[in-house]
XYZ file of C-alpha atoms in Angstrom:
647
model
C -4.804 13.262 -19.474
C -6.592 10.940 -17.201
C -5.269 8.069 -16.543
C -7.988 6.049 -14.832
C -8.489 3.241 -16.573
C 12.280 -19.825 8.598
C 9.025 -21.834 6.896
C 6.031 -22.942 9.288
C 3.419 -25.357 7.953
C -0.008 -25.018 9.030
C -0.132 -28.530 8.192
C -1.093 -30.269 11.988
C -3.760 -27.667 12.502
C -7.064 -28.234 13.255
C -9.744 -27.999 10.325
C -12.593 -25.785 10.816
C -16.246 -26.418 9.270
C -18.035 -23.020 9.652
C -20.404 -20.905 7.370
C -18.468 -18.549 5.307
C -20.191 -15.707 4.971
C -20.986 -13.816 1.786
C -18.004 -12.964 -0.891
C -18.625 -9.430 -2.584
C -21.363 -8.651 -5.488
C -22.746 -12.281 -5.978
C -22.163 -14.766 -3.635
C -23.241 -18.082 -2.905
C -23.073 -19.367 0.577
C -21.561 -22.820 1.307
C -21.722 -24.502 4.475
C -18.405 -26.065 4.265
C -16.469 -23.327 2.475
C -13.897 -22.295 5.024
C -11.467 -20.338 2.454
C -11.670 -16.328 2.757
C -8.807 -15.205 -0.403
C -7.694 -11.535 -0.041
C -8.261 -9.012 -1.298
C -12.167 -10.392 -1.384
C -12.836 -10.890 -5.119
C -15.620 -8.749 -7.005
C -17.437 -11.487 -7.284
C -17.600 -15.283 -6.360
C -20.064 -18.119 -6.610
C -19.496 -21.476 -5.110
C -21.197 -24.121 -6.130
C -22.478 -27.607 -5.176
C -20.365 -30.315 -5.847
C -17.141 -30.658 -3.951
C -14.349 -31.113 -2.944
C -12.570 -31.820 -5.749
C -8.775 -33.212 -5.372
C -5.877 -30.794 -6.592
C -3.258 -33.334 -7.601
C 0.580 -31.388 -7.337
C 1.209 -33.068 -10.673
C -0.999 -31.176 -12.713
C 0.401 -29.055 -15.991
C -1.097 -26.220 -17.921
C -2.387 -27.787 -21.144
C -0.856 -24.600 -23.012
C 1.038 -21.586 -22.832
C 2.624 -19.379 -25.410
C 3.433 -16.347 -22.504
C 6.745 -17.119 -20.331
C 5.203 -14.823 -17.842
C 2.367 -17.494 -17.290
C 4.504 -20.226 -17.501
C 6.923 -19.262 -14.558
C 3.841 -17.682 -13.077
C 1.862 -21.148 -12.501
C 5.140 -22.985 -11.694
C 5.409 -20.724 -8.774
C 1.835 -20.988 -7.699
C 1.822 -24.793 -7.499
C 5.432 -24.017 -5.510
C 3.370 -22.399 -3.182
C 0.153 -24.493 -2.923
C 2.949 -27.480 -1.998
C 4.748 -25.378 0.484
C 1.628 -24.059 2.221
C -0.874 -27.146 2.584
C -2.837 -24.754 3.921
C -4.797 -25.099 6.554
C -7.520 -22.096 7.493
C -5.935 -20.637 10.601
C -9.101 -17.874 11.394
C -12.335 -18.747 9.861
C -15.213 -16.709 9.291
C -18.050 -17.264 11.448
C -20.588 -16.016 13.898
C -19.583 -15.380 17.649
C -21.007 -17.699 19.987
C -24.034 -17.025 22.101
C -23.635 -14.861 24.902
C -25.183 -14.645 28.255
C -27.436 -11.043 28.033
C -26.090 -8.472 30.909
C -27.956 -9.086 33.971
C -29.981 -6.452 35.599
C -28.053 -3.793 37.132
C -27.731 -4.375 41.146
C -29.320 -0.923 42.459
C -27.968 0.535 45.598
C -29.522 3.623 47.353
C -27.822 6.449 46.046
C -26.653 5.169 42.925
C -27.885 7.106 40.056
C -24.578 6.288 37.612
C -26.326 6.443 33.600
C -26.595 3.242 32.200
C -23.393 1.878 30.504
C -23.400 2.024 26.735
C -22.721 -1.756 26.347
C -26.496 -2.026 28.555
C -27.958 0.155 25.377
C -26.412 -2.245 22.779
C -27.105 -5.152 24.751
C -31.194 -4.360 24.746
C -31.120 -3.605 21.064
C -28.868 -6.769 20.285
C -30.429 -9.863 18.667
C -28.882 -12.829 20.486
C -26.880 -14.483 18.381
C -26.606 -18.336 18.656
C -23.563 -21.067 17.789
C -25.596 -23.236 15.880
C -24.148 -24.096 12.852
C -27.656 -24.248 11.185
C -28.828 -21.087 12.621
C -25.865 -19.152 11.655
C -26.233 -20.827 7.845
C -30.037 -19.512 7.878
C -29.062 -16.011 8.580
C -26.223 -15.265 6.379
C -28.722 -16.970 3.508
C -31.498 -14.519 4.843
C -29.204 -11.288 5.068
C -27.542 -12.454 1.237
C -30.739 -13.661 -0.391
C -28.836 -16.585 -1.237
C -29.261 -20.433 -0.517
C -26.558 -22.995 1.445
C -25.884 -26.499 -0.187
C -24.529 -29.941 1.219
C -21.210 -30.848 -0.488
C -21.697 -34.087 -2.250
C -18.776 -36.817 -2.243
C -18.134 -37.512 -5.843
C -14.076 -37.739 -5.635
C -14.201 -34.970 -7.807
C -10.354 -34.377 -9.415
C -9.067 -31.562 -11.456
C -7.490 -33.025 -14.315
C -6.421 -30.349 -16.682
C -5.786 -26.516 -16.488
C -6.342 -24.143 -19.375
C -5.225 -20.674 -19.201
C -6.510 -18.105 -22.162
C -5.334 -14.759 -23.029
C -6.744 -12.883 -25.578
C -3.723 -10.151 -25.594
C -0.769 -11.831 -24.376
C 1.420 -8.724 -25.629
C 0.050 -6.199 -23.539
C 2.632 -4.465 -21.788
C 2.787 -3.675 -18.001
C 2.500 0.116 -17.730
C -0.501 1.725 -15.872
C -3.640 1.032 -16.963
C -3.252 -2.113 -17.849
C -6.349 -4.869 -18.020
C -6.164 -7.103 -14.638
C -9.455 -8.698 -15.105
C -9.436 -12.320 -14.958
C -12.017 -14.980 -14.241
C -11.589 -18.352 -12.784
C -13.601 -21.371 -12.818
C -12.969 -24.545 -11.378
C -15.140 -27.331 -12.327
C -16.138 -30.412 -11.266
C -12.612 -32.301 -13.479
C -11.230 -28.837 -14.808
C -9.366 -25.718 -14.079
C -10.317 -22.660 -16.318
C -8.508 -19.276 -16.444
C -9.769 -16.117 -18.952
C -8.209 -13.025 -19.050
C -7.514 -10.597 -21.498
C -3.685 -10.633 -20.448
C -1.600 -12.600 -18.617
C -1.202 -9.945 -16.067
C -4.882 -11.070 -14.947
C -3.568 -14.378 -15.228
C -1.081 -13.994 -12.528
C -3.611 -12.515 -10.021
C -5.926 -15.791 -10.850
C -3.050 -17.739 -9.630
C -2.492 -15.708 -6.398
C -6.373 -16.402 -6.229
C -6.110 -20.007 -6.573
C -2.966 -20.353 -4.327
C -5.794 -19.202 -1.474
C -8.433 -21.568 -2.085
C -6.476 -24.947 -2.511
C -6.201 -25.919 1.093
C -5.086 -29.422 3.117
C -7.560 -32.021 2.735
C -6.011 -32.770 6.572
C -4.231 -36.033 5.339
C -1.303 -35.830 2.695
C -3.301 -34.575 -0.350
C -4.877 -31.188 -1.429
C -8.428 -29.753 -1.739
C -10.591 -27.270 -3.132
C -13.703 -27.141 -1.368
C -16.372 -26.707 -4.023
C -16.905 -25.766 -7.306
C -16.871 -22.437 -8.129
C -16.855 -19.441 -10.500
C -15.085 -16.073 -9.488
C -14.702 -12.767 -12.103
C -12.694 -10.070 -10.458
C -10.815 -7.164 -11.319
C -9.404 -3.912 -9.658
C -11.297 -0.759 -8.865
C -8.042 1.142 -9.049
C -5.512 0.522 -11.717
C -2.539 2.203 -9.287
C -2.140 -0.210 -5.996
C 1.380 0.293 -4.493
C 4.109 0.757 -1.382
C 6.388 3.461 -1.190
C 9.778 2.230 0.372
C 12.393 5.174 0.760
C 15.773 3.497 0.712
C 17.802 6.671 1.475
C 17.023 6.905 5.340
C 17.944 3.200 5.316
C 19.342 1.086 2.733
C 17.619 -1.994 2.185
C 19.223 -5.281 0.573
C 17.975 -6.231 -2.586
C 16.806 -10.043 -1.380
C 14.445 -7.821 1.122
C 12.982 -5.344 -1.558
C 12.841 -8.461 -3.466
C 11.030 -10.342 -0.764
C 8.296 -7.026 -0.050
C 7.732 -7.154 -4.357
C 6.639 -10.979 -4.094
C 4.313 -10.445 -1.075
C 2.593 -7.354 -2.997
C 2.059 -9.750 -5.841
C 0.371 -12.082 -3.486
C -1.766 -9.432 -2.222
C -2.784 -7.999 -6.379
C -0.436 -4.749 -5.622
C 1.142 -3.686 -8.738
C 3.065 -0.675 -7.916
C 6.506 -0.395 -5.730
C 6.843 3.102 -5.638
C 11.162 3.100 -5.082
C 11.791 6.397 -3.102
C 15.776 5.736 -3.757
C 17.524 9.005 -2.848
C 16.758 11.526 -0.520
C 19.429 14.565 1.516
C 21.139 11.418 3.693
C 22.437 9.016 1.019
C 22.755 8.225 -2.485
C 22.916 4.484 -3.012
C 22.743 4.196 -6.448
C 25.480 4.528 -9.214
C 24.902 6.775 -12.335
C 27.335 6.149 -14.651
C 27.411 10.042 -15.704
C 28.226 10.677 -12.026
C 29.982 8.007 -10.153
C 31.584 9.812 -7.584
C 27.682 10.568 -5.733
C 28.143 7.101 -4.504
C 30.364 8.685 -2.000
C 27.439 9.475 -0.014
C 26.018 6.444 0.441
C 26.481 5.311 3.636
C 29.195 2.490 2.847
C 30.605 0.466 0.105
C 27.991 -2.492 1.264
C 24.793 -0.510 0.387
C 24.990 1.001 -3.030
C 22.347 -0.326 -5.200
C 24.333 -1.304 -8.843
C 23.366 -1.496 -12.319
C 22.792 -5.576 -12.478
C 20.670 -4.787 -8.530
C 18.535 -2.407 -10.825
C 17.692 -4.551 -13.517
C 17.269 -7.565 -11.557
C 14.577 -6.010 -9.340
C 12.462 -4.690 -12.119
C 12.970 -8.188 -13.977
C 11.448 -9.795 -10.680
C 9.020 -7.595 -10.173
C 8.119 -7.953 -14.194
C 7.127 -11.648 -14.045
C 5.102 -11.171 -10.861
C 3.280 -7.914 -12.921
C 4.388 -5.190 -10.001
C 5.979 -2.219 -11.579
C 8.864 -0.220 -10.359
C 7.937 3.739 -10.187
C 11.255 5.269 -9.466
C 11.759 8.561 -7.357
C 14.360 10.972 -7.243
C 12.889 13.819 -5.397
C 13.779 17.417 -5.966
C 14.608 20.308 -6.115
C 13.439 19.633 -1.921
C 15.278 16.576 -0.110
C 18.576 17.367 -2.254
C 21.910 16.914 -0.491
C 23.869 13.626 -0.965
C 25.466 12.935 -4.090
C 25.004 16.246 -5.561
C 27.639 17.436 -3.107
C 30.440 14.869 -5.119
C 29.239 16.957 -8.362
C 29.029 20.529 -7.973
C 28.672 22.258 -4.234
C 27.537 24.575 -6.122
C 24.311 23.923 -6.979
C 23.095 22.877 -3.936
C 21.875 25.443 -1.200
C 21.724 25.313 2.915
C 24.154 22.248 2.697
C 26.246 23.517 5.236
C 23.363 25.234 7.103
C 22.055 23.916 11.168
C 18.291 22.522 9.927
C 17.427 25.235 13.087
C 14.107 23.048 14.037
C 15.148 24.860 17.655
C 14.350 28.323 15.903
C 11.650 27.421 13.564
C 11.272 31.019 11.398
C 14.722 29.644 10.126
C 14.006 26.871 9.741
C 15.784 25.525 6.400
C 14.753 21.933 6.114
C 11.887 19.843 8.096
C 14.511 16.660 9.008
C 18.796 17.123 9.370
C 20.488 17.011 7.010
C 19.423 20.153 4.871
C 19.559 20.853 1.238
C 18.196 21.776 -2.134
C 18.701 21.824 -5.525
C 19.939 25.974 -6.097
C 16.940 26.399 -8.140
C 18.815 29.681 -9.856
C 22.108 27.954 -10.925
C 21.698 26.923 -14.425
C 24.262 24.131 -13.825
C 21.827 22.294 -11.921
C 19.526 21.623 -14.724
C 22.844 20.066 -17.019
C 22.813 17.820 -13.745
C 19.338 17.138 -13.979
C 19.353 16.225 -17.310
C 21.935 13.922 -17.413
C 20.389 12.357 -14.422
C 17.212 11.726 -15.574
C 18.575 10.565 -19.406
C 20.361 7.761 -17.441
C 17.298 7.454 -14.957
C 14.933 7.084 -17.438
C 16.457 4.218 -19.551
C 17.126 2.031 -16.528
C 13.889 2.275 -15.544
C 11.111 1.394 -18.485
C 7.833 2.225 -16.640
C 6.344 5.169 -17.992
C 5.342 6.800 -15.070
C 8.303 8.811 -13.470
C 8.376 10.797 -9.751
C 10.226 13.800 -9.626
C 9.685 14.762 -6.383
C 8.555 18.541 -5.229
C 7.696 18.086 -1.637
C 8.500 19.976 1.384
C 10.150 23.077 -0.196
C 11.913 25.249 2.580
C 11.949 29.414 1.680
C 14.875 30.120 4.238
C 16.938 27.453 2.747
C 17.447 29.497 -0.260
C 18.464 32.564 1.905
C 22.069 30.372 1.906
C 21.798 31.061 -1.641
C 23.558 34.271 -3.516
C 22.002 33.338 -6.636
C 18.555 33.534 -5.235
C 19.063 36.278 -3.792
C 20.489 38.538 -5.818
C 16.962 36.684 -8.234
C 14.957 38.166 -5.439
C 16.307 41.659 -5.121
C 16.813 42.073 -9.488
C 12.556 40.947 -9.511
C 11.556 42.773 -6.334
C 7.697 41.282 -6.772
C 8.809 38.152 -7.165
C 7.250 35.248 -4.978
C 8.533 31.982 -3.923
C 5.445 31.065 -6.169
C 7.298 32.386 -8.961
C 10.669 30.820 -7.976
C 8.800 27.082 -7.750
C 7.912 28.099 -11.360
C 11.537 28.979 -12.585
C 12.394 25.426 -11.197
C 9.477 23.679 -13.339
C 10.139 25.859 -16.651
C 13.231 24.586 -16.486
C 12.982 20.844 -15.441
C 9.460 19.630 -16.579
C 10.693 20.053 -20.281
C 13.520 17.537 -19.446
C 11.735 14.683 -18.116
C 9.144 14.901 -21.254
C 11.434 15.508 -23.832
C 11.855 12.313 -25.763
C 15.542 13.144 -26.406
C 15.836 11.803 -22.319
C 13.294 9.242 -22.214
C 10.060 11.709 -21.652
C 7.877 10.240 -18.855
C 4.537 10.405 -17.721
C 5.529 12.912 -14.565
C 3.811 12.140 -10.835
C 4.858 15.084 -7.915
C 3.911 15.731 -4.285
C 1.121 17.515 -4.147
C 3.537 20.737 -3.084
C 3.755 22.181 -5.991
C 0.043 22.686 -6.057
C -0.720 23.009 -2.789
C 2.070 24.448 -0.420
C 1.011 27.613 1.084
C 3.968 29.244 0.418
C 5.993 27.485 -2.826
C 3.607 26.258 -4.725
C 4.374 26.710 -8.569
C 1.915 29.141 -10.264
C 0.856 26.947 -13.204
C 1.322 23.027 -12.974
C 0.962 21.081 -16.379
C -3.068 19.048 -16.100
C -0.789 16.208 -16.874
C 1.293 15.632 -13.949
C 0.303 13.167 -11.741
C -0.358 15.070 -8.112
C 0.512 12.461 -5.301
C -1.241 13.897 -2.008
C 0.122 12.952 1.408
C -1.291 15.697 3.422
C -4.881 17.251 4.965
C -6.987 13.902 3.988
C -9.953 14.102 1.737
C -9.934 18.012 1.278
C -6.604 17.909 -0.704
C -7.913 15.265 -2.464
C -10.757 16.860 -3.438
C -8.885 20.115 -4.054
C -6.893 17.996 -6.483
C -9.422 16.097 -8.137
C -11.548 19.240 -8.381
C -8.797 21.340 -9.919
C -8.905 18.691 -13.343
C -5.665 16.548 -12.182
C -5.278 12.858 -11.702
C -4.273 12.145 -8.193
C -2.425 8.974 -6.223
C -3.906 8.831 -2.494
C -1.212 8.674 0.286
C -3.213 10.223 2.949
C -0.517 10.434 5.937
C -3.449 10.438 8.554
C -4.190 7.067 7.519
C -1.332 5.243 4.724
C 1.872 6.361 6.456
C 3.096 3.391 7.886
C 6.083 4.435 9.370
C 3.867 6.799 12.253
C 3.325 5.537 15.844
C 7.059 5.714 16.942
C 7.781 8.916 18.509
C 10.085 11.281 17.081
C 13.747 10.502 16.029
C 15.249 13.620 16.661
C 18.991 14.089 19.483
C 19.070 16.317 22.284
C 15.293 16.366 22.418
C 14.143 18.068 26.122
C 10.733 17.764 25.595
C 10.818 14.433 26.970
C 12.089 16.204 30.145
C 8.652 15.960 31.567
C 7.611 13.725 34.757
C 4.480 15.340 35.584
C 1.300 16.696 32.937
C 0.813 20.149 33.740
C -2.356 20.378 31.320
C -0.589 22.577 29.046
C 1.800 20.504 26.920
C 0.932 17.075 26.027
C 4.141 15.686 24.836
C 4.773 12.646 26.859
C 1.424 11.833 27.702
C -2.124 11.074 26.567
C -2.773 12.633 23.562
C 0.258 14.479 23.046
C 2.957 13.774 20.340
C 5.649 12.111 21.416
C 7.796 13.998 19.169
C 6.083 13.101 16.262
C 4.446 15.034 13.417
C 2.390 12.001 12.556
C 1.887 10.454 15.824
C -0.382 7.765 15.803
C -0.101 4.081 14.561
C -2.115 3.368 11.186
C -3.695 0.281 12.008
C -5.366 -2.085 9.367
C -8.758 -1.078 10.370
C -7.817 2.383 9.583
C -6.380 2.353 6.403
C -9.287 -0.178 5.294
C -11.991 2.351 6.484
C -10.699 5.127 4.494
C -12.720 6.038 1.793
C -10.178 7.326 -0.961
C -13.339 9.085 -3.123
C -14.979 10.874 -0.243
C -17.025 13.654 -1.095
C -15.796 13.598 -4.971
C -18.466 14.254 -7.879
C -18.748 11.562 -10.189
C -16.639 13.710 -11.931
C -13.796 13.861 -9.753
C -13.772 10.381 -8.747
C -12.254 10.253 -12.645
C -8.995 11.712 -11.177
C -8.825 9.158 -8.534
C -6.376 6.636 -10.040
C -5.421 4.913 -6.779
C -3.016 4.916 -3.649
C 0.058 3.866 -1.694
C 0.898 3.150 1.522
C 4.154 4.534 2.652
C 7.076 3.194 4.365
C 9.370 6.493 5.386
C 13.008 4.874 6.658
C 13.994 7.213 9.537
C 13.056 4.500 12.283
C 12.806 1.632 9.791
C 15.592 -0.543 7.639
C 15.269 -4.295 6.736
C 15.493 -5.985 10.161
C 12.071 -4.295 10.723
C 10.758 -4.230 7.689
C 7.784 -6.799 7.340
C 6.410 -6.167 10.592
C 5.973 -2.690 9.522
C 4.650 -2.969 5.724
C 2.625 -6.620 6.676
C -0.113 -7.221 7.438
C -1.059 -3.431 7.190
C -0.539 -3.179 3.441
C -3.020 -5.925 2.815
C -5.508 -3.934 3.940
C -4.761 -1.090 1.481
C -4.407 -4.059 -1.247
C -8.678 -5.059 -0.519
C -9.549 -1.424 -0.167
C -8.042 -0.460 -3.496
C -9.129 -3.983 -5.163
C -12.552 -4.692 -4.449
C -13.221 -2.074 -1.883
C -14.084 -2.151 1.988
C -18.217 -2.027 1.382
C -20.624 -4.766 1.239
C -23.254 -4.895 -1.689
C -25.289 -2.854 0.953
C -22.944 -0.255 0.887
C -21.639 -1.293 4.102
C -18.208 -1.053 5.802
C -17.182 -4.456 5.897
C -14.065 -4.459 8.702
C -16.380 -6.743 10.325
C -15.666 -9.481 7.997
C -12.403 -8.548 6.962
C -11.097 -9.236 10.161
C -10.403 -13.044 10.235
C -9.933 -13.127 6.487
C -6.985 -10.816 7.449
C -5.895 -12.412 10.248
C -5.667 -15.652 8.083
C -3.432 -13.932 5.598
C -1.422 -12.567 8.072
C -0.528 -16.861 9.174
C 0.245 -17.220 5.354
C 2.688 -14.676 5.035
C 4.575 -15.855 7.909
C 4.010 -19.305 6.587
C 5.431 -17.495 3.685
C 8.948 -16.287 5.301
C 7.227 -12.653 5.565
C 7.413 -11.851 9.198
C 4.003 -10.030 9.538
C 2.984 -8.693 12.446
C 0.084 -10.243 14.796
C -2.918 -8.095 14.341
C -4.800 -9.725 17.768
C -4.259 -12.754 20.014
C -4.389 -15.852 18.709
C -7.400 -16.413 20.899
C -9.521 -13.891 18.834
C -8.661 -16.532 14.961
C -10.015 -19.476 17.054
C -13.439 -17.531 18.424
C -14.666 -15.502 15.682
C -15.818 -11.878 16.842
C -15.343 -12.783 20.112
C -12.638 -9.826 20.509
C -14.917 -7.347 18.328
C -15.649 -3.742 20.187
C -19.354 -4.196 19.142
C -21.576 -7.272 18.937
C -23.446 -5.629 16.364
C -22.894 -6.594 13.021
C -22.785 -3.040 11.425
C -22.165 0.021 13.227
C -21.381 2.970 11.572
C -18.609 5.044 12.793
């Protein structure tokens, strides 16, 4: 089945007056448009007359949808808490001096620097406002206009939706156009899911007139929608429990940014913070009374994340990453529990992270557990996509296991390939049995993929969700006929850059680099599998569909970015997921190419770095991207002068 288809004003700041360069598809330059929404919409056209006055009294004329009701009332919230004021506009760099001729000295036959090269083959670029609005009308075959002074006022909003019934499950249309006119507001969309992301539009492009009222700049006419219908964050609340005012607080700011997916990773082998009524006693692993996620916590975060249109995918991973809280129920049917997670002897190994255990794939009790589980699970939660887990199987785990075993030596050809199957027989049934809620089933690519416990035959209609080897596992995937979620840890894992976690560690006992093993310096891991910080330029360059046949680009339904909670909980929270995840949001919305087919990080950059001031406007605490020199000189901090260099 494919499935495809704290507050700080910005008030006092200083306006800018620059070129705006060109919005995706269709765009028509303005040379007072200073706005730059994200994600970039498909396509935008601004027209001539402007600005036209945003009065904070205005009312939708109509609305039969509660959803778009509480949806605009929250919009003009935030238009009258921002004021907004464009904190890094989009324009050209200044003119710079060219690099002098080199000062030869006998002797000196050092090859020419690589910024010389660039230099020679660099058009000079001037600061002239008029200059700069002649290019970017040359390079988008497109032509500026002088705002005219009409006091211009929008005097009545009308929002239409065809289907205002259409549920939120995957899939659904997000289309929406918006139009503002010269007295008028006019919003289209087939459901009010669209509606919502017109808002989060509009909340961008109403800015400070730099007196007490509010502004948008010119007419204009904007029809987006999503390349991919699945745009989401995975937060793991096992490693870390996470108050429900912050999950709450990450679900708004992925609304702002047109991300519709919080993929909950809620258990994992160090806690179980949530209560199953079939079960309660697994809430003795959670790591205290305080931070246990209840019933009423459930329901009110899908409820908030319902009227922003951000669905909740929940994920209780298994048979892998199974300790806590199936302990309280049965010892029994969990293997390697008690076992050292031997990462210092590595053929024995039995888990990749302390503490070990998994599901006893064998003992039929576990699947009675399962079920009930998932019945309870399932009912809670009313998306219809469901994750059941699968990753990071360990073989020697199950050699804690007399039931496996004694499996192994009564089927002496069996594989581990055949074990991973027992455990899907067995399970798969349950979660798509309508008798417990049957769900639409996403795993880690692991039981496709692992080299050595990957299932033998996986249903076409499971979701595969891959995290590791890049592009060729997606392609792997895609080629093999199943839909795939992106979560490439080479470029989406957001929790990489910090070193490893792990006690007792002596590889850090190393003062001086003997060439052999790069740990502590340049290049080497720090203790970390996935060493490396995912910057926003790197998760916005990745191309999700590289090297896919038209064909498999079918099976590309979207990604996530990932937040993995061994070095992260609440206090750090924002400053890991934002700005980052923005980038993601762009890259899976309208894409990272121009209509040349060009990267365009170039031009993302102070559009991001603008967003970035809003959330923290917002009470997000984002993380700086650059220094705050680089908002007020556009391109001045860029690696290359060049507009487009290809990587």
């Amino acid at each position: 089945m494919k499935l495809k288809n704290s507050i700080i004003t910005a008030r006092t700041a200083p306006i800018f007056l620059v070129v705006f360069l060109a919005f995706t598809t269709i765009s028509v330059i303005s040379a007072n448009v200073t706005v730059n929404p994200l994600p970039k919409p498909r396509e935008i056209k601004w027209g001539e007359k402007g600005p036209i006055s945003f009065p904070l009294n205005i009312q939708l004329m109509s609305s039969s949808s509660s959803i778009v009701t509480l949806g605009w009332k929250r919009a003009l919230k935030l238009i009258k808490h921002d004021r907004w004021v464009v904190q890094a506009v989009e324009a050209e760099p200044p003119a710079s001096n060219p690099f002098p001729p080199k000062i030869q000295t006998p002797g000196d036959k050092r090859k020419r620097s690589i910024f010389e090269v660039r230099s020679e083959n660099s058009t000079a670029i001037t600061n002239s406002t008029n200059t700069t609005t002649t290019t970017a009308s040359a390079t988008n075959n497109t032509t500026t206009t002088t705002p005219t002074k009409d006091n211009l006022t929008v005097k009545s909003v009308n929002v239409n939706v065809s289907n205002p019934t259409a549920e939120l499950q995957h899939g659904v249309d997000e289309s929406y156009t918006l139009e503002v006119k010269e007295d008028a507001l006019i919003i289209t969309s087939p459901t009010v899911w669209g509606a919502l992301h017109a808002f989060n539009t509009l909340t961008q492009i109403v800015i400070s007139d730099g007196k007490d009222g509010l502004i948008i700049e010119r007419t204009v006419l904007i029809k987006d929608s999503p390349l991919y219908p699945h745009r989401g964050l995975l937060l793991d609340t096992a490693r870390h429990f996470y108050p429900v005012k912050d999950i709450l607080r990450t679900i708004e700011a992925l609304a702002w940014s047109k991300l519709n997916v919080l993929h909950w990773h809620i258990v994992d082998s160090q806690s179980w913070p949530i209560e199953v009524k079939a079960y309660p006693a697994m809430t003795n692993d959670a790591y205290s009374n305080r931070e246990i996620y209840t019933p009423r916590d459930v329901r009110d975060v899908i409820e908030f994340a319902h009227e922003r249109g951000v669905r909740i995918i929940p994920e209780f991973d298994m048979p892998g990453h199974a300790r806590a809280g199936y302990l309280q129920i049965d010892p029994s049917i969990v293997a390697c529990a008690n076992a050292w997670w031997s990462n210092d002897d590595w053929p024995h190994h039995s888990a990749v992270e302390p503490p070990p255990g998994q599901l006893d794939i064998i003992n039929p009790k576990t699947y009675e557990v399962i079920k009930n589980i998932f019945a309870e699970v399932s009912a809670a939660f009313p998306d219809k996509l469901y994750h059941a887990g699968f990753d990071e199987l360990q073989r020697y785990c199950y050699a804690y296991s007399n039931l496996t075993v004694n499996w192994f030596k009564q089927n002496p050809n069996n594989t581990y390939g055949d074990l991973a199957q027992y455990f899907l027989d067995r399970a798969y049934p349950i979660f798509t049995d309508k008798k417990y809620g049957s769900k639409h089933i996403i795993m880690w690519e692991d039981v496709f993929l692992s080299d050595d416990f990957a299932a033998n035959k996986v249903p076409k209609e499971v979701i595969l969700q891959t995290w590791n080897n890049g592009v060729n596992n997606t392609k792997k995937i895609t080629s093999s006929g199943y839909d795939v979620i992106v979560t490439s840890s080479d470029w989406f894992y957001l929790d990489c850059g910090n070193g490893g976690w792990v006690g007792n560690d002596n590889r850090y006992d190393q003062n001086v680099d003997n060439g052999k093993i790069l740990f502590n310096f340049a290049g080497g891991s720090s203790g970390s599998w996935c060493n490396g910080y995912k910057t926003w330029q790197r998760i916005y360059s990745y191309d999700i569909d590289f090297n896919l046949t038209a064909e498999e680009k079918k099976h590309v339904i979207g990604g996530e970015v990932a937040l993995w909670s061994e070095q992260s909980d609440s206090v750090v929270m924002d400053a890991k997921i934002w700005p980052r995840t923005a980038a993601l949001a762009e890259l899976l919305w309208s894409g990272n190419k121009n209509e040349e087919g060009k990267k365009r990080y170039r031009e993302m950059q102070q559009r991001i770095n603008d967003y970035r001031e809003r959330l923290v406007s917002r009470g997000v605490g984002a993380a700086p991207l650059q220094p705050k020199f680089c908002y007020k000189h556009p391109h001045a901090c860029d690696l290359n002068l060049e507009k487009f260099v290809p990587g």
